Short mmCIF file of C-alpha atoms in Angstrom, two decimals:
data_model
loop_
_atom_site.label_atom_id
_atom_site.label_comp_id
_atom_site.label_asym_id
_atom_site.label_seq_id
_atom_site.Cartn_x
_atom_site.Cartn_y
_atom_site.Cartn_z
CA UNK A 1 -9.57 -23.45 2.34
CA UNK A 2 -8.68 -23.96 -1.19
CA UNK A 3 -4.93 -23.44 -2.02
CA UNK A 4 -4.72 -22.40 -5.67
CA UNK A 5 -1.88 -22.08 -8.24
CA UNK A 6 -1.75 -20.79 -11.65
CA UNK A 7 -0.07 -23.19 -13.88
CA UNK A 8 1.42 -22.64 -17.93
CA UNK A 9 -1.21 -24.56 -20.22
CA UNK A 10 2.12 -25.38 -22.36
CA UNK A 11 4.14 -26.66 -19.94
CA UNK A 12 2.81 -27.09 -16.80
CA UNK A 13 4.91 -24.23 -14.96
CA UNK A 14 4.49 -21.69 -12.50
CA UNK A 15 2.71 -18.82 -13.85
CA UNK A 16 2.86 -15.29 -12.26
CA UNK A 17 1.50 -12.33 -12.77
CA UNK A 18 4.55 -9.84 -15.16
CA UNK A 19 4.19 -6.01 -13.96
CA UNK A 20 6.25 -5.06 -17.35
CA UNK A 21 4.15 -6.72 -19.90
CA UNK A 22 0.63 -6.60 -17.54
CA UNK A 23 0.69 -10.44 -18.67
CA UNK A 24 1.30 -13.81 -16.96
CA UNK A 25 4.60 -15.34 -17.67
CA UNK A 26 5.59 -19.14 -17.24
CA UNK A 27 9.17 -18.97 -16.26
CA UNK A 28 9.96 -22.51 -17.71
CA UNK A 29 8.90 -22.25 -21.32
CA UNK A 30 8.74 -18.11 -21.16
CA UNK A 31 5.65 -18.28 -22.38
CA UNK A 32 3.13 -15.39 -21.80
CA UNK A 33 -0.76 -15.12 -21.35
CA UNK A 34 -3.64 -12.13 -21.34
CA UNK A 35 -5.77 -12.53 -17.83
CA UNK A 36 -8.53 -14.10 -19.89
CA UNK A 37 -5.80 -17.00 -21.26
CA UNK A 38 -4.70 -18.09 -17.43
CA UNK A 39 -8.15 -18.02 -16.32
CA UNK A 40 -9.48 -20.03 -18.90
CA UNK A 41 -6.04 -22.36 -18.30
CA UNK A 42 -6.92 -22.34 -14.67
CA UNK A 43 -10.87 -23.22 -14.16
CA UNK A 44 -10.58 -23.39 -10.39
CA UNK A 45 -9.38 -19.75 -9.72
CA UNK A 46 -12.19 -19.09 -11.91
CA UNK A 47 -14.71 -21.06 -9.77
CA UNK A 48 -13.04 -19.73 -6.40
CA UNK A 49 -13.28 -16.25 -7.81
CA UNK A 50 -16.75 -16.33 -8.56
CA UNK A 51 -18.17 -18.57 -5.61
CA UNK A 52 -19.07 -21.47 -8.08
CA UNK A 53 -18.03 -24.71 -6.30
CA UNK A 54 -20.32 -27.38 -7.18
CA UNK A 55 -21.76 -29.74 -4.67
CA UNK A 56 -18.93 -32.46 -5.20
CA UNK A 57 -16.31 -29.19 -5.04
CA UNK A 58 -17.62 -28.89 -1.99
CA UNK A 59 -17.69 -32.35 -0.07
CA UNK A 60 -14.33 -32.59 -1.66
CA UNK A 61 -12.95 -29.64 -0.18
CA UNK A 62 -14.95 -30.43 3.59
CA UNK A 63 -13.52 -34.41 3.34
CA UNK A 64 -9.81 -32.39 2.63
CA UNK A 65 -10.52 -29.72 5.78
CA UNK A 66 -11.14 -32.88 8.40
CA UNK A 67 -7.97 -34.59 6.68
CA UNK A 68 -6.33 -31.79 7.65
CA UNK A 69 -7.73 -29.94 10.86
CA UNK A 70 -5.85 -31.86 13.40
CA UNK A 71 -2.38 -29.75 11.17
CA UNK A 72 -4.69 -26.84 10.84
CA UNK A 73 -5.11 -27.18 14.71
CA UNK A 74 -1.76 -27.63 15.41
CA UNK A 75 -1.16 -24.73 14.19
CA UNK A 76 -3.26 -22.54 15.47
CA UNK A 77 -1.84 -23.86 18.96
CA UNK A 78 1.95 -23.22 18.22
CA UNK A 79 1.98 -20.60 16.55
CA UNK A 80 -1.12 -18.11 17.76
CA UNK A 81 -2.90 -16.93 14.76
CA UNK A 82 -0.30 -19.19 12.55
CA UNK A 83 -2.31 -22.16 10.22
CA UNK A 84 -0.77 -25.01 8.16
CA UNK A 85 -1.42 -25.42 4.63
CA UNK A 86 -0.92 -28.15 1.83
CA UNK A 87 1.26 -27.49 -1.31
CA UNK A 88 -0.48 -28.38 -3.97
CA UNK A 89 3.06 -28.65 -6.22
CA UNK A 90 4.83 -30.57 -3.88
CA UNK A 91 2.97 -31.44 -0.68
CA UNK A 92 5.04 -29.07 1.92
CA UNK A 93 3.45 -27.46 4.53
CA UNK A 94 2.91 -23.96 3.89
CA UNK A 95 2.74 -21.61 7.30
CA UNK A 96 0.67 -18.55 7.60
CA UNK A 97 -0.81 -15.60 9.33
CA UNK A 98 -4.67 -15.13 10.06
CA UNK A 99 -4.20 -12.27 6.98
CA UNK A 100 -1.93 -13.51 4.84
CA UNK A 101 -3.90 -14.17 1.24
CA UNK A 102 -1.09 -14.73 -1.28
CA UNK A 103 2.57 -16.59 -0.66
CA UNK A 104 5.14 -19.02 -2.04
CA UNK A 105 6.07 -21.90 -0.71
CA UNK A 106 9.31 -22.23 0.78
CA UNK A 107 10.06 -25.40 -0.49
CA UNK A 108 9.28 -25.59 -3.88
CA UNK A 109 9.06 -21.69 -4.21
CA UNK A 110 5.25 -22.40 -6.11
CA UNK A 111 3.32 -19.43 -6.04
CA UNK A 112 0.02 -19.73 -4.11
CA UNK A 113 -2.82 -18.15 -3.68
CA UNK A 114 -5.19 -18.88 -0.68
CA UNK A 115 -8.74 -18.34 -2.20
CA UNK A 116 -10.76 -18.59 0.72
CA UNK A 117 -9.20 -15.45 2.77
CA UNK A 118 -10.26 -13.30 -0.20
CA UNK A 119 -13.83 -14.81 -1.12
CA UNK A 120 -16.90 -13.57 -0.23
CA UNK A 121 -17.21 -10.12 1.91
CA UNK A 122 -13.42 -10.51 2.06
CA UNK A 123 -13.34 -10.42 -2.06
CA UNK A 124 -11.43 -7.38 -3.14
CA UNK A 125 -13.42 -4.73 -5.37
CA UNK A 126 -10.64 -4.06 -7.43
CA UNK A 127 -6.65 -4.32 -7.24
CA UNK A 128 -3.96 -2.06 -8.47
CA UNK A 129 -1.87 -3.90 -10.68
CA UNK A 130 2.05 -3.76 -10.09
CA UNK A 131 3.60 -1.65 -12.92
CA UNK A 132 7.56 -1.97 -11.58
CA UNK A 133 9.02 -5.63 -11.56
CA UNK A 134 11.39 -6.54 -8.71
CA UNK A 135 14.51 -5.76 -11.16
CA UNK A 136 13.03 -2.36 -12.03
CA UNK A 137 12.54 -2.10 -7.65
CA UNK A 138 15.51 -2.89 -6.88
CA UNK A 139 17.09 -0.35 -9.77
CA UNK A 140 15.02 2.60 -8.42
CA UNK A 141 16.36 1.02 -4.51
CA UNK A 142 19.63 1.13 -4.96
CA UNK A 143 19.80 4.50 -7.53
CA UNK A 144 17.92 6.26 -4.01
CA UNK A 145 19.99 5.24 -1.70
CA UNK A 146 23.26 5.53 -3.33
CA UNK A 147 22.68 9.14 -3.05
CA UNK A 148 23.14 8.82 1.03
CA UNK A 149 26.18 9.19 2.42
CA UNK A 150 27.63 7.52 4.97
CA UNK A 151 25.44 4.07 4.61
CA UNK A 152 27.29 0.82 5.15
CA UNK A 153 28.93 -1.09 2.43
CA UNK A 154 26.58 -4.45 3.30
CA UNK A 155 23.87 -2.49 2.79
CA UNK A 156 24.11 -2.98 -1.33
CA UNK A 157 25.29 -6.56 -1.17
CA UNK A 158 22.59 -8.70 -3.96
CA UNK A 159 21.77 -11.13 -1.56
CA UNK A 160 20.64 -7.96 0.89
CA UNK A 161 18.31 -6.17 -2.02
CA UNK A 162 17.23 -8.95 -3.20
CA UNK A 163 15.47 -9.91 -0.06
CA UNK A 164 13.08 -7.27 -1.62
CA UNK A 165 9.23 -8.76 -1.57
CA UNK A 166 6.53 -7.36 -3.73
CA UNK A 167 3.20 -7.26 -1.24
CA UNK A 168 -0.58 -6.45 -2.37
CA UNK A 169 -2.03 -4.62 1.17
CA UNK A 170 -5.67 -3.97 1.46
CA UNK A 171 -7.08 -0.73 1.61
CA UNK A 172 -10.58 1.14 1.77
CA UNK A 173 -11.44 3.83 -0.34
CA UNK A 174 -14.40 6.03 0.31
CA UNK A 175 -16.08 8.71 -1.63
CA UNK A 176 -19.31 9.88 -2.11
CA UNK A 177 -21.67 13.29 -3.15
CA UNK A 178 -22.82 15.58 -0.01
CA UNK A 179 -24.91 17.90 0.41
CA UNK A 180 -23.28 20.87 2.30
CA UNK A 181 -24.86 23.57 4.74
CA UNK A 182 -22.18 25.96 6.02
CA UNK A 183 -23.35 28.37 8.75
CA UNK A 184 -20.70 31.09 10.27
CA UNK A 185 -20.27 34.86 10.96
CA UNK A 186 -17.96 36.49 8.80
CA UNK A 187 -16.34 40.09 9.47
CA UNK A 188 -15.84 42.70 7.11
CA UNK A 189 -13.70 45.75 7.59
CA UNK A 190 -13.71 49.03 5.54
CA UNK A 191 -10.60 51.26 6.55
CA UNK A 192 -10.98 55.17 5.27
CA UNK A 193 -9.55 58.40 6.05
CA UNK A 194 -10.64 62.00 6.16
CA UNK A 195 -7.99 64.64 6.73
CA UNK A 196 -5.81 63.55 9.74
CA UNK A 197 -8.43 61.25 11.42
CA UNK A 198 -8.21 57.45 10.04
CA UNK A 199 -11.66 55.51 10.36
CA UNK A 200 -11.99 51.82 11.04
CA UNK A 201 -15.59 50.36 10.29
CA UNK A 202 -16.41 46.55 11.42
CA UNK A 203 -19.21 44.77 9.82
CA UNK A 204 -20.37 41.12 11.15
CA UNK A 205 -22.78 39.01 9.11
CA UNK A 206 -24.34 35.88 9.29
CA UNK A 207 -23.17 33.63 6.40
CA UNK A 208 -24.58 30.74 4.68
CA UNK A 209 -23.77 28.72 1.93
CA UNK A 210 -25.02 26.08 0.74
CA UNK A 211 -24.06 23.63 -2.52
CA UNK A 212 -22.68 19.69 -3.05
CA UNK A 213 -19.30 18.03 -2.66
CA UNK A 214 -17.99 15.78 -4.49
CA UNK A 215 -14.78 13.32 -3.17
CA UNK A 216 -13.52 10.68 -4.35
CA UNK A 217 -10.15 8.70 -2.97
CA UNK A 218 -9.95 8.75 0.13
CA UNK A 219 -8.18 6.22 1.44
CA UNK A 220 -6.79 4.81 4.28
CA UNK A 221 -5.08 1.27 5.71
CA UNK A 222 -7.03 -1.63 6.09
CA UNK A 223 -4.50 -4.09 7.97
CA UNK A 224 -3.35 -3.78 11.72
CA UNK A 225 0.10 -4.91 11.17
CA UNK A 226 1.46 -2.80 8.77
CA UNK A 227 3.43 -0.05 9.50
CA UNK A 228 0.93 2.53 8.37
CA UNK A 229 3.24 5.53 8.40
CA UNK A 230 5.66 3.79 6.34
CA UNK A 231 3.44 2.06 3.50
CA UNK A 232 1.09 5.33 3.42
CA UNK A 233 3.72 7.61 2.69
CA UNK A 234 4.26 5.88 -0.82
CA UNK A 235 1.03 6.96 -2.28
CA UNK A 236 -0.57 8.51 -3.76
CA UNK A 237 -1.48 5.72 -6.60
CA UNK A 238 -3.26 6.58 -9.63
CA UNK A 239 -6.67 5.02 -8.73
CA UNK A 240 -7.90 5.59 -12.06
CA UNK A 241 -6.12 2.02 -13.29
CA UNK A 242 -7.56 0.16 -10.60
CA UNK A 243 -8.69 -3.58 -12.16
CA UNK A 244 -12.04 -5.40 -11.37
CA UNK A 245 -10.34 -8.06 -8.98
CA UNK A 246 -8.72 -10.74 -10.05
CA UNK A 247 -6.20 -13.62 -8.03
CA UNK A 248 -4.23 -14.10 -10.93
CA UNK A 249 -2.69 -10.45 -10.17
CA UNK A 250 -1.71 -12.00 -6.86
CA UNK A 251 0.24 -15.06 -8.87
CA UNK A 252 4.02 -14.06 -7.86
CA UNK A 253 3.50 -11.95 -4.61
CA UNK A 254 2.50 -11.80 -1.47
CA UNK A 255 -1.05 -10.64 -0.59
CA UNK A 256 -2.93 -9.34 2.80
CA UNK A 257 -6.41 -9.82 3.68
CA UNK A 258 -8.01 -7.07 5.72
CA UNK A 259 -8.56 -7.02 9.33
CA UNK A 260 -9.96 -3.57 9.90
CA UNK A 261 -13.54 -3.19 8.45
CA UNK A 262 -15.29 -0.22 7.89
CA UNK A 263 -16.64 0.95 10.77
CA UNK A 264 -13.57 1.26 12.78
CA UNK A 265 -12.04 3.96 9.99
CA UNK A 266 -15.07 6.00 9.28
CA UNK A 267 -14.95 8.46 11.91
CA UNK A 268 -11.43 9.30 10.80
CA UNK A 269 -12.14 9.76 7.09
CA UNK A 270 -15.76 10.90 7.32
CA UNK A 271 -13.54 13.76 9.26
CA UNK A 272 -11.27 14.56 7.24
CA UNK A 273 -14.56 14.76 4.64
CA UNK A 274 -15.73 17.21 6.48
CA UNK A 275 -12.48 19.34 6.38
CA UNK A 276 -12.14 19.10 2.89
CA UNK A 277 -16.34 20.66 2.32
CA UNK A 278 -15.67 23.15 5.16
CA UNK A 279 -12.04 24.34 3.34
CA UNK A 280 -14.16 24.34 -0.43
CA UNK A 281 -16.99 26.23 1.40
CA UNK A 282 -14.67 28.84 2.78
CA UNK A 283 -13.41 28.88 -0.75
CA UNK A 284 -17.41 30.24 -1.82
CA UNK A 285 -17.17 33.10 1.09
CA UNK A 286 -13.83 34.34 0.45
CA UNK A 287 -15.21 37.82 0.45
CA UNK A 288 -15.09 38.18 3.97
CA UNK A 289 -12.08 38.91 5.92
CA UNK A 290 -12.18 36.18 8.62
CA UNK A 291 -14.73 33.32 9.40
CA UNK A 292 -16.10 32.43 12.92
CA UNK A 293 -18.22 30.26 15.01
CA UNK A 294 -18.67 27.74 11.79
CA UNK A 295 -21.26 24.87 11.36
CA UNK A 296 -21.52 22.58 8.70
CA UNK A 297 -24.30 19.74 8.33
CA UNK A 298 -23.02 17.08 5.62
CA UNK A 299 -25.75 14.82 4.27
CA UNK A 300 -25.28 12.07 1.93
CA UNK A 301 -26.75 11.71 -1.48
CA UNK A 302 -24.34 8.47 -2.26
CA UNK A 303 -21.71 7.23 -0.35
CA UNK A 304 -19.21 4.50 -2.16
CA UNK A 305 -17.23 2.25 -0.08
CA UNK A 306 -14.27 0.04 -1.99
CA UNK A 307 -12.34 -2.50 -0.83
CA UNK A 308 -8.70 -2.52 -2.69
CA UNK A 309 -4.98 -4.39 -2.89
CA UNK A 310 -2.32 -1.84 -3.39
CA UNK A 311 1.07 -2.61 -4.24
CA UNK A 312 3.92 -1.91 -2.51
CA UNK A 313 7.62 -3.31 -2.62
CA UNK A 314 9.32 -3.69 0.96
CA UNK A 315 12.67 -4.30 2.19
CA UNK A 316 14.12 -5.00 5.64
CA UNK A 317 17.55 -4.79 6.76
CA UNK A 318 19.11 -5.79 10.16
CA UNK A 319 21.76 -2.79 11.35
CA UNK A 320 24.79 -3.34 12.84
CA UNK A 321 22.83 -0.99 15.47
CA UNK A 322 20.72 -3.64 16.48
CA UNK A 323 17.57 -1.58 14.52
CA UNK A 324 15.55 -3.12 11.86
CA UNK A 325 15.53 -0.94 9.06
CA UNK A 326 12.21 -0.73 7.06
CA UNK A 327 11.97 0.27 3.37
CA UNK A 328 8.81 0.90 1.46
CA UNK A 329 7.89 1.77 -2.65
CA UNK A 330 4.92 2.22 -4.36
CA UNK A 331 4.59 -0.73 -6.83
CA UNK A 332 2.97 1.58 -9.04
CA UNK A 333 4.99 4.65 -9.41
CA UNK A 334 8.04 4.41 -7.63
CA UNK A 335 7.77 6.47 -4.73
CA UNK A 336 10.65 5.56 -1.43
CA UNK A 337 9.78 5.90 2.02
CA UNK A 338 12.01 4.27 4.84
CA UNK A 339 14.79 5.06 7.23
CA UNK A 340 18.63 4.61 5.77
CA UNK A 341 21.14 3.43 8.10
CA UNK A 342 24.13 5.62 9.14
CA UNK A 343 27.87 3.91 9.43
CA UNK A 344 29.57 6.21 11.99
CA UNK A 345 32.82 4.75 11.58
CA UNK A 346 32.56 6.01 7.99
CA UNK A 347 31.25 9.65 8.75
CA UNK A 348 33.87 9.52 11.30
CA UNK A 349 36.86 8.78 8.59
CA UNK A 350 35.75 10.75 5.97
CA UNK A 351 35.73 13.91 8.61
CA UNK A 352 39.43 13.15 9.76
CA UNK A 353 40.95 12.62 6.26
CA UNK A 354 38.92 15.67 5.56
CA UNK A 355 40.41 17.43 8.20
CA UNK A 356 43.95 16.18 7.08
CA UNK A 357 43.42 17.53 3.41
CA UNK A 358 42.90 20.67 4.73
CA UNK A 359 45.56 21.13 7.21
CA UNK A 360 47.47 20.21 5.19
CA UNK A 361 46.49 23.16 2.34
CA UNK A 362 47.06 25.22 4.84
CA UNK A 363 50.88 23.93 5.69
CA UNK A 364 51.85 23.64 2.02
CA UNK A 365 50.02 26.97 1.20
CA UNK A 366 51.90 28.53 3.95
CA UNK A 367 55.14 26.78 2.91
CA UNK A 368 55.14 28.29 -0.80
CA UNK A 369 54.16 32.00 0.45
#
């Protein structure tokens, strides 16, 4: 597997991927480049984008793998799913998951990007770009939780926050046109009165309507290991800037491959679908009082399957509790999600001196009267 890096055609740096400017900056000479500029710098993200390794590419890379399977192998035996890695910067081993597409390495702190866990049916169909750098993350971070009371004073320290990591997690999105047939008996009731006597008429009918459904974004997790409550409860993204992916987006962050393919998610979604046509169908018979016994048949005229990196900025911190404390935020518009920890020693003292102040009001108050 090809370990790639985008490098500064000035200077030779570490280039990564600027959520501010939507450029690549070199952090050496501070020079900045459009997409086009660092692919054209850096022909071999091109080549592992696009599947065009030549022949020599190839043996080259296969003579590289046996070099390196009995590491790759040990490994995969120490660490489960873990597999070793070369640096290309400065030769250090670089340790990963069976998912894990896009990392530094701890050594040198080179961005990489690992081209073969996102080539071929594993190749993104687009990525949302990050739009908040980590300074503008940890801003929003620490404006949110300031307005918490009772969290502990570590909590804010700089070398806590900036622990933050900005990660690109895979996602499907499906959407699609349908053809809807709604069935179901809806009840109609007249109410009248003559003199004294009120009269109650109820009318059942069989209802039917028929008509197309369109839905677009629906989306849902694509990776086992994330905490899918916490990292879904940051969208919703504007999928309208979605990108034709790119690995030079992934220059400067982490990065997921998928492990949950489409098949395994769409029951779920292709259910919710249906919830969606049956609620816009009810919508066309709102004439009728109530609506029982419903059918629906939903048949396809195109269904649209994407595969897509969202962004997200995340944040652990270790309580004095013993609990890990999560933290998640759309790298796109902002949006917090996580648990905040609570000090009880500090909810504790602010009650007593609380309590103090106003006993002793009350003493002085009654002192003076």
């Amino acid at each position: 597997m090809e370990v790639i890096t985008y490098k500064c055609p000035n200077c030779g740096g570490d280039l990564t991927f600027d959520p501010a400017s939507g450029k690549y900056k070199c952090e050496y000479c501070l020079s900045s480049f459009t997409q086009e500029e660092a692919e054209r710098a850096n022909p071999k993200a091109a080549e592992a984008l696009n599947g065009e390794d030549d022949a020599a590419g190839a043996q080259e890379a296969s003579d590289a793998q046996k070099e390196s399977s009995t590491e790759e192998t040990k490994g995969e035996t120490e660490q489960g799913e873990a597999v070793v890695y070369t640096c290309p910067n400065c030769g250090a081993e670089i340790v990963t998951d069976a998912t894990t597409a896009a990392t530094y390495c701890f050594y040198c702190h080179n961005p990489v990007v690992l081209s073969g866990r996102l080539s071929g049916e594993y190749m993104p169909d687009f990525v949302l770009p990050f739009k908040i750098s980590k300074e503008q993350a940890i801003e929003k971070f620490l404006s949110f939780a300031r307005k918490k009371r009772f969290i502990p004073k570590d909590f804010f320290e700089k070398n806590q926050v900036q622990k933050m990591t900005g990660v690109y997690f895979p996602y499907w999105i499906y959407g699609g046109d349908f053809e809807t047939d709604y069935m179901a008996r809806g009840r109609k009731v007249r109410v009248w009165q003559t003199g004294d006597v009120e009269y109650k008429e109820t009318s059942i009918y069989d209802v039917r309507r028929e008509g197309e459904v369109r839905v677009d974004g629906l989306s849902r997790n694509a990776l086992n290991k994330a905490d899918r409550d916490l990292i879904e409860c940051v969208q919703p993204y504007r999928l309208e800037e979605m990108q034709p992916f790119s690995m030079g987006y992934l220059s400067g962050f982490q990065a997921e491959k998928r492990d949950i393919e489409q098949a395994q998610i769409a029951p779920e979604l292709k259910k919710e679908l249906e919830t969606m046509a049956r609620g816009a169908m009810r919508n066309e018979a709102n004439e009728y009082l109530s609506l029982e016994q419903e059918k629906m048949k939903l048949s396809p005229k195109r269904e649209d399957w994407r595969y897509v990196l969202f962004p997200v900025w995340t944040l652990t911190y270790p309580g004095k509790d013993g609990k890990v404390y999560y933290y998640a935020m759309n790298g796109q518009t902002g949006t917090i999600n996580g648990d905040f920890p609570f000090e009880r020693k500090k909810a504790l003292l602010t009650s007593v001196v609380s309590a103090l102040f106003v006993l002793i009001f009350m003493l002085v108050g009654g002192y003076f009267s």
